[in-house]
PDB file of C-alpha atoms in Angstrom:
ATOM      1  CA  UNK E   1     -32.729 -13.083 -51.125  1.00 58.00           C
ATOM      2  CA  UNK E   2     -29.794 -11.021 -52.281  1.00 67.00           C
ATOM      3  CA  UNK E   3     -30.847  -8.335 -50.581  1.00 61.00           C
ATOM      4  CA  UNK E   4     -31.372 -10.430 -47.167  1.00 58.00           C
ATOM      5  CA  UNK E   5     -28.385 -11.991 -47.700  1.00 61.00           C
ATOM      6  CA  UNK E   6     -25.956  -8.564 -47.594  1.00 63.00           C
ATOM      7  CA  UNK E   7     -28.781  -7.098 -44.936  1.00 57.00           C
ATOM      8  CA  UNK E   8     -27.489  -9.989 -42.637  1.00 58.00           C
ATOM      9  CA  UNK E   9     -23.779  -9.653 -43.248  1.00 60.00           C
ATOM     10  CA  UNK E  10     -24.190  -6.251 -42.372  1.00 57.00           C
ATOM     11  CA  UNK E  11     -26.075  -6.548 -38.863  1.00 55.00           C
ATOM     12  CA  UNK E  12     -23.152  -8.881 -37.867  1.00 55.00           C
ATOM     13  CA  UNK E  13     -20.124  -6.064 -38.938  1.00 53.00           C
ATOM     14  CA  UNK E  14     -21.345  -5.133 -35.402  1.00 48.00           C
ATOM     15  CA  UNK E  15     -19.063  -8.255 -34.016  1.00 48.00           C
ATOM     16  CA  UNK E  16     -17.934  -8.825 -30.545  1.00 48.00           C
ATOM     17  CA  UNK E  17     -14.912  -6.427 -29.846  1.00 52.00           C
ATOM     18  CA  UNK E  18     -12.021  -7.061 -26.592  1.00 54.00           C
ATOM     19  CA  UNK E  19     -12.848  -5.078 -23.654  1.00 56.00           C
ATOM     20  CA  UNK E  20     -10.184  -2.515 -22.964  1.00 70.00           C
ATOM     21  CA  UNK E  21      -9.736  -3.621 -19.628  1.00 77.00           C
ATOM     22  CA  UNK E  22      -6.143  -3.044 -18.361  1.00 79.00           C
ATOM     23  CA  UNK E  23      -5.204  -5.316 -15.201  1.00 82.00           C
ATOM     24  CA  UNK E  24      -1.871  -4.464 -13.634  1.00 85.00           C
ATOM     25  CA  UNK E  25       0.237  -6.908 -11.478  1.00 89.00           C
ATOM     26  CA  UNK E  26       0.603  -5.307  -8.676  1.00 90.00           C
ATOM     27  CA  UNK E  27       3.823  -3.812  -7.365  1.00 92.00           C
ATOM     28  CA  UNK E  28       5.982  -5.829  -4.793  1.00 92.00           C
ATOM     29  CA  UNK E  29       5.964  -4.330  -1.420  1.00 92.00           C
ATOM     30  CA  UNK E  30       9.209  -2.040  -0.442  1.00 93.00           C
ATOM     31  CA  UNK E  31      10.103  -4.496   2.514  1.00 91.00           C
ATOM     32  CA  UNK E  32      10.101  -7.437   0.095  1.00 92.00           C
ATOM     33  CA  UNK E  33      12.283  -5.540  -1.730  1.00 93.00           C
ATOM     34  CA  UNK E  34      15.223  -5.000   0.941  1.00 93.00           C
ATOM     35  CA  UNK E  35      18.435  -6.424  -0.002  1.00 94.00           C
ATOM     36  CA  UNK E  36      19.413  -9.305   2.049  1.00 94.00           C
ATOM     37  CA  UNK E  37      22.135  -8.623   4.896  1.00 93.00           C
ATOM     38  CA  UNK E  38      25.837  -9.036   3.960  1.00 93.00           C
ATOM     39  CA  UNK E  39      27.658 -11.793   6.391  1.00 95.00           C
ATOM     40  CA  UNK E  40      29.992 -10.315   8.782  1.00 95.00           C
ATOM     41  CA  UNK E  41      33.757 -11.125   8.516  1.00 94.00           C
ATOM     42  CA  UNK E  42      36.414 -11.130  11.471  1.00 93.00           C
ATOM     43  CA  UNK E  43      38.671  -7.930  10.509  1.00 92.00           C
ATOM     44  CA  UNK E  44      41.564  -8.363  13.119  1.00 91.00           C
ATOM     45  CA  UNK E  45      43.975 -10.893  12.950  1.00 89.00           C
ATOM     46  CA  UNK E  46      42.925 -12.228  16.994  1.00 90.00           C
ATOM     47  CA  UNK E  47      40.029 -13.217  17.926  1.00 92.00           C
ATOM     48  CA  UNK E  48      38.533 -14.446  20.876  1.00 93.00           C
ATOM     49  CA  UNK E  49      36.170 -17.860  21.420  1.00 93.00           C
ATOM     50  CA  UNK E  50      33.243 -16.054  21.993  1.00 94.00           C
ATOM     51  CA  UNK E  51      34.093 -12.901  19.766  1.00 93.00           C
ATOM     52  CA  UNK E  52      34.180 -15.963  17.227  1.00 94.00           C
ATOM     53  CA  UNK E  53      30.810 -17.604  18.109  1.00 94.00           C
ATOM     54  CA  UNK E  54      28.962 -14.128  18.570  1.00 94.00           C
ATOM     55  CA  UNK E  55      29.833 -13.230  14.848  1.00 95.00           C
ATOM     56  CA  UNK E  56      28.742 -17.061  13.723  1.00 95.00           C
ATOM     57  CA  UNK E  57      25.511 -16.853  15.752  1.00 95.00           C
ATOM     58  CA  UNK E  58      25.152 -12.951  14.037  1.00 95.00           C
ATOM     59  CA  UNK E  59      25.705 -14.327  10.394  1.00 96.00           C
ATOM     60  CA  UNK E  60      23.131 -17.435  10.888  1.00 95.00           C
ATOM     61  CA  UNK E  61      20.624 -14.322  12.444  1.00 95.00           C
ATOM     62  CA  UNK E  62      21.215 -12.977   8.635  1.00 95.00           C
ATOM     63  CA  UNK E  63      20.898 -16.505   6.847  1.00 95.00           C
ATOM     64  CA  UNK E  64      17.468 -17.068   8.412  1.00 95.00           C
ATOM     65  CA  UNK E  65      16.310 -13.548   7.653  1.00 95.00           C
ATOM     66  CA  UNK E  66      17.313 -13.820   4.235  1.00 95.00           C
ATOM     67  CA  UNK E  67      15.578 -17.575   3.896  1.00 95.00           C
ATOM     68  CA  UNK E  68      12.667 -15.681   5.174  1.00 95.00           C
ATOM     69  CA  UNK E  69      12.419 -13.120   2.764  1.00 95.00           C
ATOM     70  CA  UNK E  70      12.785 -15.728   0.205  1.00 95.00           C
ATOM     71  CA  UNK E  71       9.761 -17.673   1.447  1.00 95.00           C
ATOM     72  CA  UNK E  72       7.625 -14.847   1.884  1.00 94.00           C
ATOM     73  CA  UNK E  73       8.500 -13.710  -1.949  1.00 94.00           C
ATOM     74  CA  UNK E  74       7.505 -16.952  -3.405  1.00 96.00           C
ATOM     75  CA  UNK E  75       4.357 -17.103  -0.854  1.00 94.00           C
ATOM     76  CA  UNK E  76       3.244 -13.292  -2.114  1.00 95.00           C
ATOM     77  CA  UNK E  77       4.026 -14.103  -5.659  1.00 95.00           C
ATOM     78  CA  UNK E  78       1.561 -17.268  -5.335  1.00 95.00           C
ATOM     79  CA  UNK E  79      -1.004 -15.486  -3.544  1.00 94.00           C
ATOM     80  CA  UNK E  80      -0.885 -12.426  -6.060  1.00 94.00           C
ATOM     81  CA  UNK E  81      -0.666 -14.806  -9.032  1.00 94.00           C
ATOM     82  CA  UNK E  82      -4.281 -16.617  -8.184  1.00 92.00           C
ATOM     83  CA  UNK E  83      -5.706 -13.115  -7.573  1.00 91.00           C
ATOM     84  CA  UNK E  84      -4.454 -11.907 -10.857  1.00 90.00           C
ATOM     85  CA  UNK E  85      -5.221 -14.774 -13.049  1.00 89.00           C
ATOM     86  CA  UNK E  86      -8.721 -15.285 -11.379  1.00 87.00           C
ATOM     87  CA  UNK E  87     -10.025 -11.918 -13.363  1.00 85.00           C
ATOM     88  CA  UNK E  88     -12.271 -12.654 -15.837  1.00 78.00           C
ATOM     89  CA  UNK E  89     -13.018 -16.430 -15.418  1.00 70.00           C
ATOM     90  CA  UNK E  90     -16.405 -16.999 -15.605  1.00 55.00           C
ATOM     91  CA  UNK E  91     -17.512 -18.669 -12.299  1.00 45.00           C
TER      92      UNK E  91
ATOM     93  CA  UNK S   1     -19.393   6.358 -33.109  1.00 57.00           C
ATOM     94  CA  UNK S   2     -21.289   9.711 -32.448  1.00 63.00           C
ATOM     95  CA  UNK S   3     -24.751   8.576 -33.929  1.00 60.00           C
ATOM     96  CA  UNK S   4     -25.035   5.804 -30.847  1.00 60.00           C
ATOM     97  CA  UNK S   5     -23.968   8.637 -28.827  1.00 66.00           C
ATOM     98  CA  UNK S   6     -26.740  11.271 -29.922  1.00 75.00           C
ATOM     99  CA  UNK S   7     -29.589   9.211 -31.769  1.00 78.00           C
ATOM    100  CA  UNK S   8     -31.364   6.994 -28.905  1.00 81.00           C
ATOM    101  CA  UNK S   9     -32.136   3.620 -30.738  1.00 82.00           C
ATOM    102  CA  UNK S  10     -35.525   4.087 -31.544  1.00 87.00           C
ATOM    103  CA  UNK S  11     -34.625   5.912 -34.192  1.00 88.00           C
ATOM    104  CA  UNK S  12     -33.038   3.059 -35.901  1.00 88.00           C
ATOM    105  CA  UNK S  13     -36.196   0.935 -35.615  1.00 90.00           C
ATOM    106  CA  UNK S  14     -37.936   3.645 -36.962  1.00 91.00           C
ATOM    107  CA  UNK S  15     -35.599   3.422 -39.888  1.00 89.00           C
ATOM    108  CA  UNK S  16     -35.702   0.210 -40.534  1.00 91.00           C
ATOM    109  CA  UNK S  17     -39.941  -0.056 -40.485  1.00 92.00           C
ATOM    110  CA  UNK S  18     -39.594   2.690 -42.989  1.00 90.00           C
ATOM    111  CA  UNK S  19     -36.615   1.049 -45.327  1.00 89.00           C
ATOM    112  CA  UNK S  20     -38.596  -2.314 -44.856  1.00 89.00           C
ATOM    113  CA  UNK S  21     -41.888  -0.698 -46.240  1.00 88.00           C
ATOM    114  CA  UNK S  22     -40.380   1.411 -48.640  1.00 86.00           C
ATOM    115  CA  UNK S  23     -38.391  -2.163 -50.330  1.00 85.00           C
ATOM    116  CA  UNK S  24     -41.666  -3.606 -50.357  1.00 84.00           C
ATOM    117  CA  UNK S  25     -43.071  -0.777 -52.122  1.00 83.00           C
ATOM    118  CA  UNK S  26     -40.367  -0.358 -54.465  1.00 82.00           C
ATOM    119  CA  UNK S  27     -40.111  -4.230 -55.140  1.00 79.00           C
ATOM    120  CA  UNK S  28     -43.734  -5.869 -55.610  1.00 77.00           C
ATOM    121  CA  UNK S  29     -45.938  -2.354 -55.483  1.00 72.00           C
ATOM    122  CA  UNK S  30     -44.816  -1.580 -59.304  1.00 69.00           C
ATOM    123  CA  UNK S  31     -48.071  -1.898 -60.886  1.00 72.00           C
ATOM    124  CA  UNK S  32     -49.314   1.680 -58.921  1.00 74.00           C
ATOM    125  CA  UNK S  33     -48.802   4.185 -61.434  1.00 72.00           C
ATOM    126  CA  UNK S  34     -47.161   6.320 -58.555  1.00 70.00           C
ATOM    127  CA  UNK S  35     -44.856   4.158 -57.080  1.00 66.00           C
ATOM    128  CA  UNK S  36     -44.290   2.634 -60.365  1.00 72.00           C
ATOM    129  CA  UNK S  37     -42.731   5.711 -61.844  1.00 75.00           C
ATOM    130  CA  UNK S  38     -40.084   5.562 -58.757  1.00 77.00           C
ATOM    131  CA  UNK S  39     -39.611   2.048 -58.563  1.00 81.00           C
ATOM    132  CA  UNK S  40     -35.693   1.800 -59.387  1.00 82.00           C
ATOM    133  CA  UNK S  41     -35.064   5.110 -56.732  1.00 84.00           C
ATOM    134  CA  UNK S  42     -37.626   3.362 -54.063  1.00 82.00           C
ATOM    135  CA  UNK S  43     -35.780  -0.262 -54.236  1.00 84.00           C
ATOM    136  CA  UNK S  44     -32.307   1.271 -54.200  1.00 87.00           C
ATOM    137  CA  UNK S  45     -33.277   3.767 -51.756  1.00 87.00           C
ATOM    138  CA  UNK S  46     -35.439   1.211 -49.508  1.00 88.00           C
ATOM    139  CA  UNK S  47     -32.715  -1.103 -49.840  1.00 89.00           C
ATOM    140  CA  UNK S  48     -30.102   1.692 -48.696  1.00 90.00           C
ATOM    141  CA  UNK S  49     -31.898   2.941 -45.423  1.00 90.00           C
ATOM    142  CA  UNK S  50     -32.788  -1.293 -44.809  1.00 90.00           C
ATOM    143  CA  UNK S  51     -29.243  -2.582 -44.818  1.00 91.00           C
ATOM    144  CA  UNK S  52     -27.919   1.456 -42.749  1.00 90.00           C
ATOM    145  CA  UNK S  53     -30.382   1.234 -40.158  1.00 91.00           C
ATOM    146  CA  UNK S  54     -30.192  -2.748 -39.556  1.00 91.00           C
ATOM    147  CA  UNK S  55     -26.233  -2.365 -39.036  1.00 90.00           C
ATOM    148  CA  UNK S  56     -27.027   0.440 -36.503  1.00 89.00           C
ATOM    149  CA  UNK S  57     -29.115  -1.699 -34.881  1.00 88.00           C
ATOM    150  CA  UNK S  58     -26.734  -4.519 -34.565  1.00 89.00           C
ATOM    151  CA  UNK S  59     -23.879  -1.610 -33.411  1.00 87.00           C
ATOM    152  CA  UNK S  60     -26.378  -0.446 -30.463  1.00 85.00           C
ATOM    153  CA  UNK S  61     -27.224  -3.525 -29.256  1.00 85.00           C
ATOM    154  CA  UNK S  62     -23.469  -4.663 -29.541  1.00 86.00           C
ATOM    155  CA  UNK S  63     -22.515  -1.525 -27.466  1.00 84.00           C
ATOM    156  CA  UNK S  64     -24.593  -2.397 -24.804  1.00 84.00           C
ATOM    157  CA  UNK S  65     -23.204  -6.036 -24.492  1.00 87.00           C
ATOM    158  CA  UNK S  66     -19.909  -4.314 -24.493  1.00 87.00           C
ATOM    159  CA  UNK S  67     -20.582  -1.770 -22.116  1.00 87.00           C
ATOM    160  CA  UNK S  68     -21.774  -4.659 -19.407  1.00 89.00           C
ATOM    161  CA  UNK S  69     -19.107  -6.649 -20.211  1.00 88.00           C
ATOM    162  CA  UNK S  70     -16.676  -3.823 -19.678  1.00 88.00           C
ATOM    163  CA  UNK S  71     -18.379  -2.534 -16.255  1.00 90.00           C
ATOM    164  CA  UNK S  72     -18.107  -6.475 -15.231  1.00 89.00           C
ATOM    165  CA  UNK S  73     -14.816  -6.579 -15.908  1.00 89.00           C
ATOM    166  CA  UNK S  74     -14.034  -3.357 -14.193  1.00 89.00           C
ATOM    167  CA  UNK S  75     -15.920  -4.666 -10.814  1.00 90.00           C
ATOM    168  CA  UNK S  76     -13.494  -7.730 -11.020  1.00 90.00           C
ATOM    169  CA  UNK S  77     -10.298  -5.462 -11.624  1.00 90.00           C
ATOM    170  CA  UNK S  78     -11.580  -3.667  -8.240  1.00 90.00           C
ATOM    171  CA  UNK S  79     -12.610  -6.642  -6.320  1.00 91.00           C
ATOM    172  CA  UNK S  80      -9.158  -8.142  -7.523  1.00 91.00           C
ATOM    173  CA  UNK S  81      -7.117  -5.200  -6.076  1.00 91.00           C
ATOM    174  CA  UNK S  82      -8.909  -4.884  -2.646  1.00 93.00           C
ATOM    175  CA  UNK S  83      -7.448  -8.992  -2.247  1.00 93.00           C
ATOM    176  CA  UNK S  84      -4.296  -7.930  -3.726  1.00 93.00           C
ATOM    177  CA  UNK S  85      -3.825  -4.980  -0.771  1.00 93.00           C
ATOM    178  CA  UNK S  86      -5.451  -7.578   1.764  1.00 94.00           C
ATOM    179  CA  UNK S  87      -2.874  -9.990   0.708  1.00 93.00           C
ATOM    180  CA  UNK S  88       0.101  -7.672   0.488  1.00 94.00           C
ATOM    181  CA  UNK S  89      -0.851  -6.752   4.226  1.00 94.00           C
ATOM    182  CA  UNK S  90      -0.791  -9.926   5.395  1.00 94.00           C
ATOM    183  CA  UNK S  91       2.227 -11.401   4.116  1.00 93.00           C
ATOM    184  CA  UNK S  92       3.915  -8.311   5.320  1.00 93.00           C
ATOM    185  CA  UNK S  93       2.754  -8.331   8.487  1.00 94.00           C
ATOM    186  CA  UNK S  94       3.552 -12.175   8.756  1.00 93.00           C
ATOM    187  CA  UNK S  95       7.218 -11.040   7.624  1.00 94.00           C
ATOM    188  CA  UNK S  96       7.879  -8.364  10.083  1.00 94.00           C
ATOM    189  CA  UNK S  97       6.600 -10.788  12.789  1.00 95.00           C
ATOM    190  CA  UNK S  98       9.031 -13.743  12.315  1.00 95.00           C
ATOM    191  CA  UNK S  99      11.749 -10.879  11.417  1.00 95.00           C
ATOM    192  CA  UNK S 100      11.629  -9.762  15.033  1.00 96.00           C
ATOM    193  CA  UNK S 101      11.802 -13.573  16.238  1.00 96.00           C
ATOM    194  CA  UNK S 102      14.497 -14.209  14.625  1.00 96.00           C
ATOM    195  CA  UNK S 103      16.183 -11.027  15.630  1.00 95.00           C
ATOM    196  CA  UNK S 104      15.303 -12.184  19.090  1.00 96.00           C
ATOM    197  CA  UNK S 105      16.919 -15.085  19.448  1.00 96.00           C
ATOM    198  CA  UNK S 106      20.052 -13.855  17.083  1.00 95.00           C
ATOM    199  CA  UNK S 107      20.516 -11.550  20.268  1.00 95.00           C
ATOM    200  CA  UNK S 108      19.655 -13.670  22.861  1.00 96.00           C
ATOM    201  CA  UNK S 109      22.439 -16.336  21.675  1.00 96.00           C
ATOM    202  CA  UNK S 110      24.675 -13.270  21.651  1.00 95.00           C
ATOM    203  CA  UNK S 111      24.012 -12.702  25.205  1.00 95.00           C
ATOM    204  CA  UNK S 112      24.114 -15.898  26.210  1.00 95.00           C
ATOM    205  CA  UNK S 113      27.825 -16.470  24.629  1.00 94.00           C
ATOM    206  CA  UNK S 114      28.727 -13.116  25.839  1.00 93.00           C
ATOM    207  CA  UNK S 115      27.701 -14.506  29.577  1.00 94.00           C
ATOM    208  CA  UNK S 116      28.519 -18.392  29.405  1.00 94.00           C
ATOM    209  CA  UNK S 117      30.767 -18.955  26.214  1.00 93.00           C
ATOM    210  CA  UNK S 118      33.567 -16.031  27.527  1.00 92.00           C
ATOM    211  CA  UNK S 119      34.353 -18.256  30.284  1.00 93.00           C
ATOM    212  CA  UNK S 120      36.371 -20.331  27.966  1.00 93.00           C
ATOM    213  CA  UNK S 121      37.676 -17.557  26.285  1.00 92.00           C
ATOM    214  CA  UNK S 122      41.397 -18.252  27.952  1.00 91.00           C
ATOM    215  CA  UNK S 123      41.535 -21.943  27.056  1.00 91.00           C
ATOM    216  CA  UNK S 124      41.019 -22.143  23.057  1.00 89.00           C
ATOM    217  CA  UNK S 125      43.272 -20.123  21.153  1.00 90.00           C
ATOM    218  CA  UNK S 126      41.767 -19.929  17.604  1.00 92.00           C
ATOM    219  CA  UNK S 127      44.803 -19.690  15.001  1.00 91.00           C
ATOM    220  CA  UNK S 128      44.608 -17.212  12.432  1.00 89.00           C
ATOM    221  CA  UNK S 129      43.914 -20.325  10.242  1.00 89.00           C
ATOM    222  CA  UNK S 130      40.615 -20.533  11.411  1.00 91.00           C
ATOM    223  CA  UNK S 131      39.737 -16.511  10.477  1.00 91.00           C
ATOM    224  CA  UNK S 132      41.078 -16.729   7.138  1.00 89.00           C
ATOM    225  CA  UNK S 133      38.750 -19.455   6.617  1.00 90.00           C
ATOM    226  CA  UNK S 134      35.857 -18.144   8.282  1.00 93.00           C
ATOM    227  CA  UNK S 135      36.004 -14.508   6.283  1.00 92.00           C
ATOM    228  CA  UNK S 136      36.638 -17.004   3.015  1.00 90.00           C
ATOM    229  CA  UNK S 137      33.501 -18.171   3.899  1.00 91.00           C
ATOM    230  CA  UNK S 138      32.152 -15.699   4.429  1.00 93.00           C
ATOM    231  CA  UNK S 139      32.484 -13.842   1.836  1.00 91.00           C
ATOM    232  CA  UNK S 140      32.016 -16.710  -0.825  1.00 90.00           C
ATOM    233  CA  UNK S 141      36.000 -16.714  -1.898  1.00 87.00           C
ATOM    234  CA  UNK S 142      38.456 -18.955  -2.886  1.00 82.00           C
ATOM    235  CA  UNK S 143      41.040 -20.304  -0.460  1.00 78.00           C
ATOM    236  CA  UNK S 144      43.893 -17.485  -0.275  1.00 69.00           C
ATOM    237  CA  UNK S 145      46.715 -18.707  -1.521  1.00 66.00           C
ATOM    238  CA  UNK S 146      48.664 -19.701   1.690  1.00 56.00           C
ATOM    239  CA  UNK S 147      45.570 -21.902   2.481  1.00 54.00           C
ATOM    240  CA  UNK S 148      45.852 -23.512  -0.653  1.00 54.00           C
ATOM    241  CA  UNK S 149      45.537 -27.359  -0.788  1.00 56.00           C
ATOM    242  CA  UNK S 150      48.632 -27.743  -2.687  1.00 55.00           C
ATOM    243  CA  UNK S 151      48.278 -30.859  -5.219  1.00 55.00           C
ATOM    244  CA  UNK S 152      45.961 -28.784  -7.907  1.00 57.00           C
ATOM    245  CA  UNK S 153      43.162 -30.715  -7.917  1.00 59.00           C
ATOM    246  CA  UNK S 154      42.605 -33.523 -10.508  1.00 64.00           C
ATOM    247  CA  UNK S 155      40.897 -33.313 -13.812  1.00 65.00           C
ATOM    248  CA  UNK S 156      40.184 -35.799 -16.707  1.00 72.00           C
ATOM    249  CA  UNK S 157      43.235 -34.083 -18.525  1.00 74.00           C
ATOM    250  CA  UNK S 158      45.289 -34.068 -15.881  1.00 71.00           C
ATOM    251  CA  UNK S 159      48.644 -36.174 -17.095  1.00 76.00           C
ATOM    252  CA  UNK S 160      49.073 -39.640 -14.358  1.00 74.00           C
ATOM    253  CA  UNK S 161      52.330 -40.859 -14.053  1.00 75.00           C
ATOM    254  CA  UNK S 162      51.987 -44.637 -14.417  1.00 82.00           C
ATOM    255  CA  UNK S 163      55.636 -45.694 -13.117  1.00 80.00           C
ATOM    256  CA  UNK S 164      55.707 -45.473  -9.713  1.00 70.00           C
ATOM    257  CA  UNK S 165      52.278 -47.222 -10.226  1.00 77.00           C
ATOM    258  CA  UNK S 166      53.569 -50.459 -12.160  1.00 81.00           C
ATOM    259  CA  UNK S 167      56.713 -50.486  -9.706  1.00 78.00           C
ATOM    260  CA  UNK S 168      54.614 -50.760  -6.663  1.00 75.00           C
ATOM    261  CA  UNK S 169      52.039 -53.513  -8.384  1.00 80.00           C
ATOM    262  CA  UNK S 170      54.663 -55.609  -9.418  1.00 78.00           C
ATOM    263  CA  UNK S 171      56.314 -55.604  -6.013  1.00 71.00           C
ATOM    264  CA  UNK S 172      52.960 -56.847  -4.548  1.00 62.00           C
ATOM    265  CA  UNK S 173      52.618 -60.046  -3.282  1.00 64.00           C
ATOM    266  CA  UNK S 174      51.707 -62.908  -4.396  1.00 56.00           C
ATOM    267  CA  UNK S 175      47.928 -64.336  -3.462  1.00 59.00           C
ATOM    268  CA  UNK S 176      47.915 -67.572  -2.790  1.00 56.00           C
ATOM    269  CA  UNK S 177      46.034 -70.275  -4.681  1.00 55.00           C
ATOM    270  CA  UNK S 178      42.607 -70.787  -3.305  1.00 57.00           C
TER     271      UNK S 178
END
């Protein structure tokens, strides 16, 4: 009995062991990783109506690019984040 | 462990038939004069090559289970970074798209003040008031100091003078009685 006892303990030293698996996030994309535009500023001390409303119209061009870049961030992030956390769920 | 790597497993069923037969002989075939001699050396030996081969056993069989697990795993990491490219490719490609819309119709608005807004050009002066504020803007920066609002603004420590207060409640009038 003794003998069975140890003889068991010793078939299951063989235990389960973590796979060595390494899973990387991957790496963001270089154009998601483009500063966002600076606003333009008037630099002469006259300005004209439309000189006026072409660099307002310019700096809302650069607001909606930025707001762009921040939606397409958090929808890449999402995307990559179910990828990544779907390896190795059992399905 | 090199002996999983070199011994195929057969060899460790082998073993344990023999340490199996070998306790048995050692344990309840004492009354042989041969094995009897031996007995202690057969049980401790039996006993040895019982308990060696059955955790080699247990290791090979475990190593197996491992290995499919790890070549599972390894077809997920693959499968996982084929959808992370496809995905990376698509948002991207969604990006640039409504990047060049919206660079589109930043221009077009340019062209269309530079054609219809210029006509007004000679009847709204903008003041230089209206720059300072617009590069403030801008830029995300205070009011420059000619701008300022003057009053500082008012803060839970700020000091109140109550007199001119009281003076102009008491010389309110009267209401008169309901």
């Amino acid at each position: 009995m003794r003998i069975f006892a140890i003889c068991t303990a010793l078939l299951l030293a063989g235990c389960s062991t973590p796979v060595p698996v390494k899973v990387e996030f991957p790496p963001a994309p270089p154009q998601l990783m483009e500063p966002c535009a600076q606003l333009e500023t008037i630099d002469k001390p006259e300005v004209r109506l439309s000189e006026l409303m072409s660099v307002v119209v310019r700096n809302y061009t650069h607001y909606h690019n930025c707001s762009d870049l921040v939606k397409i961030w958090q929808a890449w992030y999402k995307a990559q984040s179910e990828v990544f956390n779907s390896i190795g769920r059992d399905k | 462990m090199w002996m999983l790597d070199w011994l195929p497993p057969i060899v460790f069923y082998l073993l344990l038939a023999a340490g199996l037969l070998i306790t048995i002989a050692g344990f309840f075939m004492g009354m042989i004069p041969v094995i009897g001699k031996y007995k202690i050396p057969l049980q401790i030996f039996g006993t040895l090559i019982l308990a060696g081969s059955l955790y080699m056993i247990g290791r090979t069989e475990n190593e197996e289970k491992w290995q499919a697990r790890v070549e599972k795993l390894q077809g997920e990491v693959q499968a996982a970074e084929r959808r992370a490219a496809e995905v990376s490719a698509t948002v991207i490609t969604k990006y640039v798209t409504r990047r060049e819309v919206v660079e589109k119709r930043g221009k077009d608005i340019v062209q269309y003040v530079d054609r219809e807004v210029v006509k007004y050009d000679n009847k709204c002066e903008i003041p230089k008031i209206v720059i300072d504020i617009h590069n403030a803007a801008a830029r995300n920066e205070p009011l420059p100091e000619q701008l300022s609002l003057g009053d500082p603004v008012a803060t839970p420590e700020t000091p109140v003078k109550t007199g001119e207060h009281n003076s102009a409640a008491l010389r309110m009038p009267k209401r008169a009685a309901p």
